[in-house]
Short mmCIF file of C-alpha atoms in Angstrom, two decimals:
data_model
loop_
_atom_site.label_atom_id
_atom_site.label_comp_id
_atom_site.label_asym_id
_atom_site.label_seq_id
_atom_site.Cartn_x
_atom_site.Cartn_y
_atom_site.Cartn_z
CA MET A 1 0.00 0.00 0.00
CA ALA A 2 2.76 2.42 0.98
CA GLU A 3 4.72 1.50 -2.15
CA ASN A 4 1.76 2.18 -4.44
CA ASN A 5 0.95 5.55 -2.83
CA VAL A 6 4.50 6.86 -2.98
CA ALA A 7 5.22 5.48 -6.44
CA SER A 8 2.00 6.63 -8.13
CA SER A 9 2.05 10.14 -6.66
CA ALA A 10 5.73 10.64 -7.42
CA THR A 11 5.41 9.23 -10.95
CA ILE A 12 2.61 11.61 -11.93
CA LEU A 13 4.44 14.65 -10.60
CA MET A 14 7.79 13.51 -12.00
CA VAL A 15 6.45 13.03 -15.53
CA GLY A 16 4.79 16.45 -15.51
CA GLN A 17 7.84 18.22 -14.13
CA ALA A 18 10.14 16.30 -16.47
CA ALA A 19 8.26 17.80 -19.42
CA VAL A 20 8.61 21.25 -17.84
CA LYS A 21 12.37 20.88 -17.37
CA VAL A 22 12.91 19.54 -20.88
CA MET A 23 11.01 22.49 -22.37
CA THR A 24 12.93 24.98 -20.25
CA PHE A 25 16.25 23.36 -21.12
CA THR A 26 15.42 23.43 -24.85
CA LEU A 27 14.39 27.09 -24.62
CA ASN A 28 17.65 28.03 -22.93
CA GLN A 29 19.66 26.37 -25.69
CA LEU A 30 17.72 28.26 -28.38
CA LEU A 31 18.20 31.58 -26.58
CA PHE A 32 21.91 31.25 -25.82
CA GLN A 33 22.80 33.42 -28.82
CA TYR A 34 20.99 36.30 -27.06
CA VAL A 35 22.46 35.66 -23.60
CA THR A 36 25.37 37.34 -21.85
CA PRO A 37 26.59 36.75 -18.28
CA THR A 38 25.15 40.17 -17.37
CA SER A 39 21.66 39.40 -18.69
CA MET A 40 21.71 36.01 -16.93
CA GLY A 41 22.74 37.71 -13.70
CA LEU A 42 19.87 40.19 -13.99
CA THR A 43 17.31 37.47 -14.69
CA GLN A 44 18.75 35.59 -11.71
CA LEU A 45 18.07 38.67 -9.55
CA ILE A 46 14.52 39.10 -10.87
CA GLU A 47 13.74 35.40 -10.53
CA PHE A 48 15.04 35.51 -6.97
CA VAL A 49 12.76 38.44 -6.11
CA ILE A 50 9.72 36.73 -7.66
CA ASN A 51 10.39 33.39 -5.99
CA TYR A 52 11.14 34.95 -2.61
CA VAL A 53 7.95 37.00 -2.56
CA LEU A 54 5.95 33.95 -3.66
CA PHE A 55 7.61 31.84 -0.98
CA LEU A 56 6.82 34.33 1.78
CA SER A 57 3.25 34.69 0.54
CA ARG A 58 2.24 31.06 0.10
CA GLU A 59 4.64 28.42 1.48
CA SER A 60 3.45 28.60 5.09
CA VAL A 61 -0.13 28.70 3.83
CA ARG A 62 0.40 25.45 1.92
CA LEU A 63 1.76 23.79 5.05
CA SER A 64 -1.24 25.01 7.07
CA VAL A 65 -4.02 24.02 4.66
CA PRO A 66 -3.94 20.28 5.64
CA LYS A 67 -4.96 21.37 9.16
CA ILE A 68 -8.11 22.90 7.69
CA CYS A 69 -8.86 19.74 5.70
CA ILE A 70 -9.08 17.72 8.94
CA SER A 71 -10.83 20.41 11.01
CA ARG A 72 -13.15 19.00 13.68
CA LEU A 73 -15.13 22.25 13.85
CA PHE A 74 -16.22 22.12 10.21
CA LEU A 75 -17.17 18.62 9.09
CA LYS A 76 -18.99 19.45 5.84
CA PRO A 77 -16.72 19.26 2.76
CA ALA A 78 -18.25 22.44 1.30
CA GLN A 79 -17.38 24.38 4.46
CA ARG A 80 -13.81 23.10 4.47
CA ARG A 81 -13.39 23.93 0.79
CA GLN A 82 -14.54 27.51 1.35
CA LEU A 83 -12.24 27.90 4.35
CA VAL A 84 -9.33 26.61 2.24
CA ILE A 85 -10.22 29.21 -0.41
CA ASN A 86 -10.34 31.98 2.22
CA PHE A 87 -7.02 30.95 3.72
CA SER A 88 -5.36 30.69 0.29
CA ILE A 89 -6.46 34.16 -0.81
CA ILE A 90 -6.54 36.44 2.22
CA ILE A 91 -3.18 35.61 3.80
CA PRO A 92 -1.06 35.44 0.59
CA VAL A 93 -2.45 38.73 -0.75
CA LEU A 94 -1.92 40.50 2.59
CA ILE A 95 1.68 39.27 2.77
CA PHE A 96 2.25 40.35 -0.84
CA ILE A 97 0.96 43.86 -0.13
CA LEU A 98 2.60 44.41 3.27
CA ILE A 99 5.93 42.61 2.77
CA GLY A 100 6.32 41.56 -0.86
CA THR A 101 5.77 44.95 -2.51
CA PRO A 102 8.32 46.93 -0.40
CA LEU A 103 10.80 44.06 -0.74
CA ARG A 104 10.39 44.02 -4.53
CA TYR A 105 10.98 47.77 -4.84
CA TYR A 106 14.03 47.61 -2.56
CA GLN A 107 15.73 44.67 -4.31
CA LEU A 108 15.17 45.98 -7.83
CA GLY A 109 15.68 49.65 -6.95
CA LYS A 110 19.21 49.20 -5.62
CA ASN A 111 20.47 47.73 -8.91
CA GLN A 112 21.90 50.58 -10.99
CA ILE A 113 21.62 48.75 -14.32
CA LEU A 114 17.87 48.17 -13.93
CA GLN A 115 17.34 51.86 -13.06
CA ASN A 116 18.83 52.99 -16.38
CA ALA A 117 16.23 54.78 -18.53
CA VAL A 118 16.87 52.29 -21.36
CA TRP A 119 15.33 49.59 -19.16
CA ARG A 120 12.04 51.47 -18.47
CA PRO A 121 12.20 50.52 -14.77
CA GLN A 122 8.56 51.39 -13.97
CA LEU A 123 7.22 49.11 -16.71
CA LEU A 124 9.58 46.33 -15.66
CA SER A 125 8.52 46.61 -12.01
CA LEU A 126 4.83 46.60 -13.01
CA LEU A 127 5.25 43.43 -15.05
CA ILE A 128 7.08 41.70 -12.21
CA GLY A 129 4.46 42.70 -9.62
CA SER A 130 1.61 41.65 -11.92
CA SER A 131 3.12 38.22 -12.50
CA ILE A 132 3.47 37.64 -8.74
CA LEU A 133 -0.11 38.72 -8.02
CA ALA A 134 -1.50 36.63 -10.88
CA GLU A 135 0.29 33.52 -9.61
CA LEU A 136 -1.06 34.13 -6.10
CA CYS A 137 -4.58 34.22 -7.57
CA SER A 138 -4.11 30.59 -8.60
CA GLU A 139 -3.26 29.55 -5.04
CA PRO A 140 -6.80 28.62 -3.86
CA TYR A 141 -7.22 26.32 -6.86
CA TYR A 142 -3.81 24.76 -6.20
CA ASP A 143 -4.61 24.08 -2.53
CA LEU A 144 -8.04 22.63 -3.30
CA ASN A 145 -6.57 20.35 -5.91
CA GLN A 146 -3.50 19.36 -3.89
CA TYR A 147 -5.00 18.76 -0.45
CA MET A 148 -8.71 18.09 -0.92
CA ASP A 149 -9.12 16.64 -4.42
CA LEU A 150 -5.67 14.95 -4.45
CA ASN A 151 -5.65 15.20 -8.24
CA PHE A 152 -1.93 15.19 -9.06
CA SER A 153 -2.48 14.65 -12.77
CA LYS A 154 -4.56 17.84 -13.04
CA ARG A 155 -1.79 19.87 -11.44
CA ALA A 156 0.83 18.28 -13.72
CA ARG A 157 -1.23 19.06 -16.85
CA ILE A 158 -1.91 22.67 -15.90
CA GLU A 159 1.66 23.44 -14.84
CA SER A 160 3.03 21.79 -17.97
CA LEU A 161 0.69 23.89 -20.13
CA ALA A 162 1.68 27.08 -18.31
CA SER A 163 5.37 26.24 -18.68
CA PHE A 164 4.94 25.58 -22.39
CA ILE A 165 3.21 28.95 -22.84
CA LYS A 166 5.99 30.60 -20.85
CA CYS A 167 8.70 29.02 -23.02
CA VAL A 168 7.04 30.05 -26.27
CA THR A 169 6.26 33.57 -25.03
CA GLN A 170 9.77 34.15 -23.73
CA PHE A 171 11.33 32.93 -26.95
CA ILE A 172 9.06 35.02 -29.21
CA THR A 173 9.42 38.15 -27.06
CA THR A 174 13.21 37.89 -26.86
CA VAL A 175 13.62 37.32 -30.60
CA PHE A 176 11.16 40.13 -31.43
CA LEU A 177 12.86 42.66 -29.14
CA SER A 178 16.33 41.63 -30.36
CA LYS A 179 15.32 42.37 -33.95
CA ARG A 180 13.49 45.58 -33.07
CA ASN A 181 16.16 46.91 -30.67
CA ALA A 182 19.33 45.64 -32.33
CA GLU A 183 21.61 48.25 -30.75
CA GLU A 184 24.20 46.92 -28.31
CA SER A 185 22.77 49.06 -25.48
CA PHE A 186 19.56 46.98 -25.65
CA SER A 187 21.21 43.54 -25.82
CA ASP A 188 20.79 42.77 -22.12
CA SER A 189 17.34 44.34 -21.70
CA ASN A 190 15.91 42.35 -24.63
CA TYR A 191 16.62 39.04 -22.91
CA VAL A 192 15.50 40.28 -19.49
CA TYR A 193 12.18 41.63 -20.82
CA GLY A 194 11.63 38.35 -22.65
CA PHE A 195 12.10 36.54 -19.35
CA VAL A 196 9.70 38.82 -17.44
CA VAL A 197 6.97 38.67 -20.11
CA GLY A 198 7.35 34.89 -20.16
CA GLN A 199 6.97 34.79 -16.38
CA PHE A 200 3.78 36.85 -16.57
CA SER A 201 2.35 34.57 -19.26
CA TYR A 202 3.08 31.56 -17.00
CA ALA A 203 1.17 33.08 -14.09
CA ALA A 204 -1.76 34.19 -16.26
CA THR A 205 -2.04 30.77 -17.91
CA LEU A 206 -1.90 29.07 -14.52
CA VAL A 207 -4.80 31.00 -13.02
CA LEU A 208 -6.93 30.87 -16.20
CA ALA A 209 -6.42 27.12 -16.65
CA TYR A 210 -7.38 26.38 -13.04
CA MET A 211 -10.35 28.73 -13.28
CA LEU A 212 -11.67 27.06 -16.45
CA ASN A 213 -11.05 23.60 -15.01
CA TYR A 214 -12.97 24.31 -11.81
CA GLY A 215 -15.59 26.38 -13.61
CA CYS A 216 -15.68 29.09 -10.96
CA ILE A 217 -13.86 32.10 -9.56
CA CYS A 218 -12.59 31.48 -6.04
CA LEU A 219 -13.49 34.40 -3.78
CA PRO A 220 -13.31 34.65 0.02
CA THR A 221 -16.64 34.22 1.85
CA SER A 222 -17.34 33.80 5.56
CA VAL A 223 -18.44 30.39 6.83
CA GLY A 224 -20.76 30.87 9.78
CA GLY A 225 -19.17 34.24 10.46
CA ILE A 226 -15.65 32.79 10.31
CA TRP A 227 -13.17 33.77 7.61
CA LEU A 228 -10.03 31.92 8.72
CA GLU A 229 -10.13 28.50 10.41
CA SER A 230 -8.47 28.69 13.84
CA GLY A 231 -6.41 25.48 13.62
CA GLY A 232 -4.88 26.42 10.29
CA LEU A 233 -4.27 30.01 11.41
CA SER A 234 -2.57 28.88 14.63
CA TYR A 235 -0.29 26.53 12.72
CA PHE A 236 0.48 29.26 10.17
CA LYS A 237 1.61 31.62 12.94
CA SER A 238 3.90 28.98 14.42
CA VAL A 239 5.45 27.90 11.12
CA PHE A 240 5.86 31.21 9.27
CA LEU A 241 9.16 32.29 10.85
CA GLN A 242 10.49 28.74 10.59
CA GLN A 243 9.86 28.81 6.85
CA VAL A 244 11.55 32.21 6.53
CA PHE A 245 14.68 30.82 8.19
CA LYS A 246 14.46 27.64 6.15
CA HIS A 247 14.26 29.65 2.94
CA PHE A 248 17.18 31.80 4.01
CA LEU A 249 19.27 28.66 4.49
CA THR A 250 18.11 27.13 1.22
CA GLU A 251 18.31 30.33 -0.83
CA GLY A 252 20.46 32.46 1.45
CA ASP A 253 23.37 32.13 -0.92
CA LYS A 254 21.39 34.24 -3.38
CA PHE A 255 21.01 37.01 -0.78
CA LEU A 256 24.77 37.07 -0.38
CA VAL A 257 25.39 36.75 -4.12
CA ASN A 258 23.26 39.83 -4.75
CA SER A 259 25.17 41.75 -2.09
CA LEU A 260 28.78 40.58 -2.49
CA LEU A 261 29.29 39.54 -6.13
CA ASP A 262 29.09 41.62 -9.30
CA ILE A 263 26.33 40.97 -11.79
CA GLN A 264 28.47 38.93 -14.21
CA ILE A 265 29.52 36.49 -11.48
CA GLN A 266 25.85 36.29 -10.56
CA GLY A 267 25.28 35.20 -14.14
CA TYR A 268 27.71 32.33 -13.68
CA TYR A 269 26.00 31.42 -10.44
CA SER A 270 22.67 31.42 -12.27
CA VAL A 271 24.04 28.81 -14.66
CA ILE A 272 25.27 26.61 -11.82
CA SER A 273 22.15 26.88 -9.68
CA ASN A 274 19.79 26.25 -12.61
CA TYR A 275 21.69 23.55 -14.48
CA GLY A 276 23.34 22.07 -11.41
CA SER A 277 20.08 21.66 -9.52
CA LEU A 278 18.16 20.49 -12.61
CA PHE A 279 18.65 16.86 -11.65
CA ALA A 280 17.66 17.47 -8.02
CA ARG A 281 14.52 19.42 -8.89
CA LEU A 282 13.50 17.01 -11.60
CA ALA A 283 14.02 13.77 -9.72
CA PHE A 284 13.77 14.51 -6.01
CA LEU A 285 11.27 17.35 -5.52
CA PRO A 286 8.26 15.26 -6.64
CA ILE A 287 9.37 12.42 -4.35
CA GLU A 288 9.72 14.81 -1.39
CA GLU A 289 6.26 16.26 -2.00
CA SER A 290 4.70 12.82 -2.37
CA VAL A 291 6.35 11.56 0.83
CA ARG A 292 5.22 14.63 2.76
CA ILE A 293 1.60 14.17 1.68
CA ASN A 294 1.50 10.42 2.32
CA VAL A 295 3.36 10.47 5.64
CA THR A 296 1.21 13.35 6.91
CA ALA A 297 -1.91 11.33 6.08
CA LEU A 298 -0.34 8.23 7.70
CA PHE A 299 0.40 9.92 11.04
CA GLU A 300 -2.95 11.76 11.09
CA SER A 301 -4.75 8.41 10.79
CA GLN A 302 -6.87 7.46 13.82
CA THR A 303 -7.28 3.79 12.83
CA LEU A 304 -3.63 2.68 12.76
CA THR A 305 -1.55 1.80 15.80
CA SER A 306 1.83 3.41 16.42
CA GLY A 307 3.51 0.13 15.44
CA ASP A 308 1.63 0.03 12.13
CA LYS A 309 2.57 3.62 11.41
CA LYS A 310 6.25 2.92 12.08
CA ARG A 311 6.18 -0.20 9.90
CA LEU A 312 4.48 1.58 6.97
CA LEU A 313 6.87 4.53 7.33
CA ASN A 314 9.90 2.24 7.08
CA GLU A 315 8.41 0.48 4.06
CA SER A 316 7.97 3.81 2.28
CA LEU A 317 11.42 5.01 3.33
CA SER A 318 13.01 1.79 2.05
CA ILE A 319 11.53 2.48 -1.40
CA VAL A 320 12.69 6.10 -1.37
CA LEU A 321 16.17 5.12 -0.18
CA LYS A 322 16.47 2.64 -3.03
CA VAL A 323 15.70 5.34 -5.60
CA TYR A 324 18.06 7.83 -3.96
CA ILE A 325 21.01 5.44 -3.77
CA TYR A 326 20.81 4.56 -7.45
CA MET A 327 20.18 8.09 -8.73
CA LEU A 328 22.81 9.81 -6.61
CA SER A 329 25.43 7.16 -7.38
CA LEU A 330 24.92 7.65 -11.11
CA LEU A 331 25.07 11.42 -10.67
CA LEU A 332 28.36 11.36 -8.78
CA LEU A 333 29.93 8.89 -11.21
CA PHE A 334 29.01 10.51 -14.50
CA ALA A 335 28.09 14.18 -13.94
CA SER A 336 31.45 15.27 -12.55
CA SER A 337 33.49 13.33 -15.11
CA SER A 338 31.52 14.84 -18.04
CA THR A 339 31.24 18.41 -16.74
CA GLU A 340 34.17 19.99 -18.59
CA PHE A 341 33.15 18.50 -21.93
CA LEU A 342 29.47 19.49 -21.60
CA VAL A 343 30.21 23.01 -20.35
CA GLY A 344 32.45 23.54 -23.38
CA ILE A 345 29.55 22.61 -25.68
CA LEU A 346 26.69 24.39 -23.90
CA PHE A 347 28.47 27.64 -22.98
CA ARG A 348 30.82 28.27 -25.88
CA SER A 349 29.94 31.97 -25.88
CA PHE A 350 31.08 32.37 -22.26
CA GLN A 351 34.64 33.45 -21.56
CA ASN A 352 36.69 32.13 -18.63
CA ARG A 353 34.84 28.82 -18.27
CA ASN A 354 37.40 27.38 -15.82
CA GLU A 355 35.62 28.94 -12.83
CA LEU A 356 32.33 27.55 -14.12
CA VAL A 357 33.72 24.02 -14.54
CA SER A 358 35.40 23.83 -11.13
CA SER A 359 32.29 25.19 -9.39
CA PHE A 360 30.07 22.70 -11.22
CA LYS A 361 32.25 19.79 -10.09
CA LEU A 362 31.92 20.88 -6.47
CA TYR A 363 28.18 21.38 -6.89
CA TRP A 364 27.70 17.70 -7.79
CA LEU A 365 28.93 16.86 -4.27
CA TYR A 366 26.33 19.27 -2.87
CA VAL A 367 23.37 17.69 -4.72
CA PRO A 368 23.28 14.51 -2.55
CA LEU A 369 23.12 16.68 0.58
CA LEU A 370 20.34 18.70 -1.03
CA ALA A 371 18.39 15.53 -1.83
CA VAL A 372 18.84 13.91 1.59
CA ASN A 373 17.90 17.15 3.36
CA GLY A 374 14.74 17.43 1.28
CA ILE A 375 13.48 13.97 2.22
CA SER A 376 14.62 14.40 5.86
CA GLU A 377 12.65 17.61 6.31
CA ALA A 378 9.65 16.19 4.46
CA LEU A 379 9.56 13.37 7.04
CA PHE A 380 10.28 15.71 9.95
CA ASN A 381 7.53 18.20 9.05
CA SER A 382 5.03 15.38 8.51
CA ILE A 383 5.66 13.78 11.92
CA PHE A 384 6.67 16.62 14.23
CA ASN A 385 4.10 19.40 13.91
CA SER A 386 3.26 20.34 17.49
CA PRO A 387 3.93 23.96 18.56
CA THR A 388 6.86 22.78 20.71
CA ASP A 389 8.47 20.90 17.81
CA VAL A 390 7.94 23.82 15.47
CA ASN A 391 9.48 26.30 17.93
CA GLN A 392 12.51 24.06 18.51
CA TYR A 393 13.06 23.75 14.79
CA SER A 394 12.68 27.51 14.36
CA THR A 395 15.43 28.01 16.94
CA LEU A 396 17.68 25.61 15.04
CA MET A 397 16.98 27.52 11.83
CA LEU A 398 17.90 30.81 13.48
CA VAL A 399 21.21 29.45 14.79
CA ASN A 400 21.93 27.77 11.48
CA SER A 401 21.18 30.98 9.60
CA LEU A 402 23.84 32.77 11.62
CA ILE A 403 26.32 29.93 11.03
CA PHE A 404 25.56 30.00 7.32
CA PHE A 405 26.01 33.75 7.06
CA ALA A 406 29.31 33.63 8.96
CA ASN A 407 30.60 30.69 6.90
CA VAL A 408 29.81 32.21 3.53
CA LEU A 409 31.02 35.67 4.49
CA PHE A 410 34.33 34.18 5.65
CA LEU A 411 34.71 31.99 2.54
CA LEU A 412 33.87 34.86 0.16
CA GLN A 413 35.54 37.84 1.80
CA TYR A 414 38.62 36.33 3.43
CA CYS A 415 39.29 33.07 1.58
CA GLU A 416 38.20 34.62 -1.75
CA LEU A 417 36.76 31.31 -2.96
CA GLY A 418 34.01 32.96 -5.03
CA LEU A 419 31.26 30.61 -6.14
CA LYS A 420 32.98 27.62 -4.56
CA GLY A 421 32.76 29.39 -1.20
CA LEU A 422 28.99 29.66 -1.58
CA ILE A 423 28.69 25.96 -2.36
CA LEU A 424 30.89 24.96 0.59
CA GLY A 425 28.82 27.15 2.92
CA ASN A 426 25.64 25.47 1.72
CA MET A 427 27.17 22.02 2.22
CA ILE A 428 28.06 22.78 5.85
CA ASN A 429 24.61 24.05 6.70
CA MET A 430 22.76 21.29 4.87
CA SER A 431 24.77 18.80 6.91
CA ILE A 432 23.63 20.44 10.16
CA ARG A 433 19.99 20.32 9.10
CA ILE A 434 20.24 16.68 8.04
CA GLY A 435 21.88 15.73 11.33
CA TYR A 436 19.14 17.37 13.40
CA SER A 437 16.29 15.85 11.38
CA TRP A 438 17.68 12.32 11.55
CA TYR A 439 18.45 12.68 15.25
CA ARG A 440 14.78 13.44 15.88
CA LEU A 441 13.57 10.74 13.46
CA ARG A 442 15.72 7.97 14.92
CA GLN A 443 12.85 6.69 17.12
CA PHE A 444 10.71 6.01 14.03
CA ILE A 445 13.29 4.61 11.63
CA GLY A 446 14.94 1.21 11.94
CA LEU A 447 18.07 0.75 9.84
CA GLN A 448 17.57 -3.01 9.80
CA GLY A 449 14.40 -2.50 7.76
CA LEU A 450 16.27 -0.51 5.10
CA GLN A 451 18.19 -3.60 3.88
CA LEU A 452 21.50 -1.79 3.33
CA LYS A 453 23.43 -5.04 2.72
CA ARG A 454 21.70 -5.52 -0.62
CA TYR A 455 23.67 -2.55 -2.03
CA VAL A 456 27.16 -4.00 -1.39
CA GLY A 457 27.43 -5.43 -4.92
CA PHE A 458 26.23 -2.16 -6.42
CA ALA A 459 28.84 -0.25 -4.39
CA LEU A 460 31.60 -2.51 -5.73
CA ALA A 461 30.36 -1.90 -9.29
CA CYS A 462 30.54 1.87 -8.68
CA ILE A 463 34.16 1.56 -7.52
CA LEU A 464 35.10 -0.48 -10.60
CA VAL A 465 33.46 2.05 -12.95
CA HIS A 466 35.32 4.91 -11.27
CA LEU A 467 38.60 3.04 -11.73
CA ALA A 468 37.72 2.48 -15.40
CA GLN A 469 37.10 6.23 -15.83
CA THR A 470 40.44 7.04 -14.22
CA ILE A 471 42.26 4.69 -16.60
CA ALA A 472 40.33 5.55 -19.78
CA PHE A 473 40.24 9.37 -19.52
CA ALA A 474 43.01 11.91 -19.11
CA ASN A 475 42.93 13.02 -15.45
CA GLY A 476 39.76 10.96 -15.08
CA TYR A 477 37.57 13.47 -16.96
CA VAL A 478 35.88 13.39 -20.37
CA SER A 479 37.66 15.73 -22.81
CA ASN A 480 36.24 14.80 -26.23
CA PHE A 481 33.30 13.10 -27.91
CA LYS A 482 35.02 9.70 -27.95
CA ASP A 483 35.49 9.85 -24.18
CA PHE A 484 31.86 10.91 -23.80
CA VAL A 485 30.67 7.84 -25.73
CA VAL A 486 32.83 5.61 -23.52
CA ASN A 487 31.37 7.27 -20.43
CA LEU A 488 27.88 6.73 -21.82
CA ALA A 489 28.65 3.03 -22.31
CA LEU A 490 29.81 2.80 -18.70
CA GLY A 491 26.54 4.43 -17.67
CA CYS A 492 24.56 1.81 -19.59
CA THR A 493 26.59 -0.86 -17.80
CA MET A 494 25.57 0.61 -14.45
CA LEU A 495 21.92 0.60 -15.52
CA PHE A 496 22.28 -3.11 -16.27
CA VAL A 497 23.78 -3.64 -12.79
CA ILE A 498 20.82 -1.81 -11.23
CA ALA A 499 18.36 -3.91 -13.24
CA TYR A 500 20.10 -7.09 -12.08
CA ASN A 501 20.13 -5.91 -8.48
CA GLU A 502 16.38 -5.20 -8.67
CA ARG A 503 15.46 -8.24 -10.74
CA ASP A 504 12.96 -9.49 -8.15
CA THR A 505 11.21 -6.11 -8.06
CA ILE A 506 11.06 -5.99 -11.87
CA LYS A 507 9.62 -9.51 -12.04
CA ARG A 508 6.98 -8.60 -9.46
CA LEU A 509 6.00 -5.46 -11.39
CA LEU A 510 5.72 -7.42 -14.66
CA ILE A 511 3.57 -10.08 -12.98
CA ASN A 512 1.29 -7.43 -11.49
CA ARG A 513 1.02 -5.69 -14.86
CA ASN A 514 0.08 -8.93 -16.62
CA SER A 515 -2.45 -9.70 -13.90
CA ASP A 516 -4.05 -6.28 -14.36
CA LYS A 517 -4.28 -6.82 -18.12
CA GLN A 518 -5.84 -10.25 -17.56
CA ARG A 519 -8.46 -8.82 -15.22
CA LYS A 520 -9.35 -6.14 -17.77
CA ILE A 521 -9.82 -8.81 -20.46
CA GLU A 522 -12.06 -10.85 -18.18
#
């Protein structure tokens, strides 16, 4: 049961998000002739502002909505749905107005390039603010679908459509502006405006698609004189600051990048954070979200004993661990060894690629920590949600924020490590968060149930492949197309090893599939 829930939810989200990432990747390749490090740095800044305001406005709301869905004060589904709508509109819009708008003006206003008259700063700021507000208008539909209807396929379809519209709009706008404003002074603004218009089209498509799908406009209305459900509101108050600290740790490097590094270096960092985390966002984010939803439902259940909950949790975790071990092993083996060759192909227009290559190689060591932290905190937030637990975690986040800031400031200012200093600072702080989460989770997780011995043969295969790479390639890294083909062949060999290691699971899946087909025929 646990295996089916985790696998089906993750598969639906993964397929939808895979399509999104492929489209975005393809778009970036087509637009590289219009890109400079400066324009990438500016879009990195704008994307950071948009994402940060959206995070402040809605992330704590999303964590609080499940409390409304199980409210004991309002038992009728229609009442709960309306309270979810109220919660998902009133709080995000208030946060956007009171916090998001001043923050947006401050972050964009301090950048001298964006204030140049050529950029039309008022129009740019209006487009950015409109895209944020439009995306927040889709939030009630998202929460209804995610937490009450549990329709993952609907979300995947709508987000994929919106991403496709964004890709097309950004490409058309950038090409059109580049032909209309061909002067060199407009070269950076053409790409940035294309990005912002594309972002607005994404938000508009998102809200319109949800609205048409649900056939209604979600507006706040009181339910028995109550606008905001007390349980959800109480949890929101306790978790808001925790999420702010969490976001600072996760994205705090971008705060420091905007303050300490020039805009061209920010462009390089944009490449690393987007391309480097592509694998993590594509493969692990859907799994984290699926685990959080399923484990929350598991521990909210009133019919299961504590022993049953622990057993089902370990079954689910065993499945997730299996996926993580295989994916992360392949990443560490083949991403780092191919980085220099792929960077030379993808970023030929960039000068001084050595910094980019060395930072990428270090980033691949950071991705496993990013993945493990994601699943650790998904489990932690699903199990430990009392006010005491939340306050303790908020304290940890505060202390860790200070450690992170001190680490990165030291590595950037005194050690002069540049982008590598940012990555090292993130690695240190992710390790602290992982350690705390697993320390608290130790009472629920039994290592004997994770069957770690079954991966010994796979570990030996990884060592042999690494030795083969060291022998076959100069300095152990791919330098030409021939080496890349050899590396690809080694990757196929590892896939065969994984298939052999999971032969019993594959046989069971094939038998179940044939049984399902037979039942349909009957």
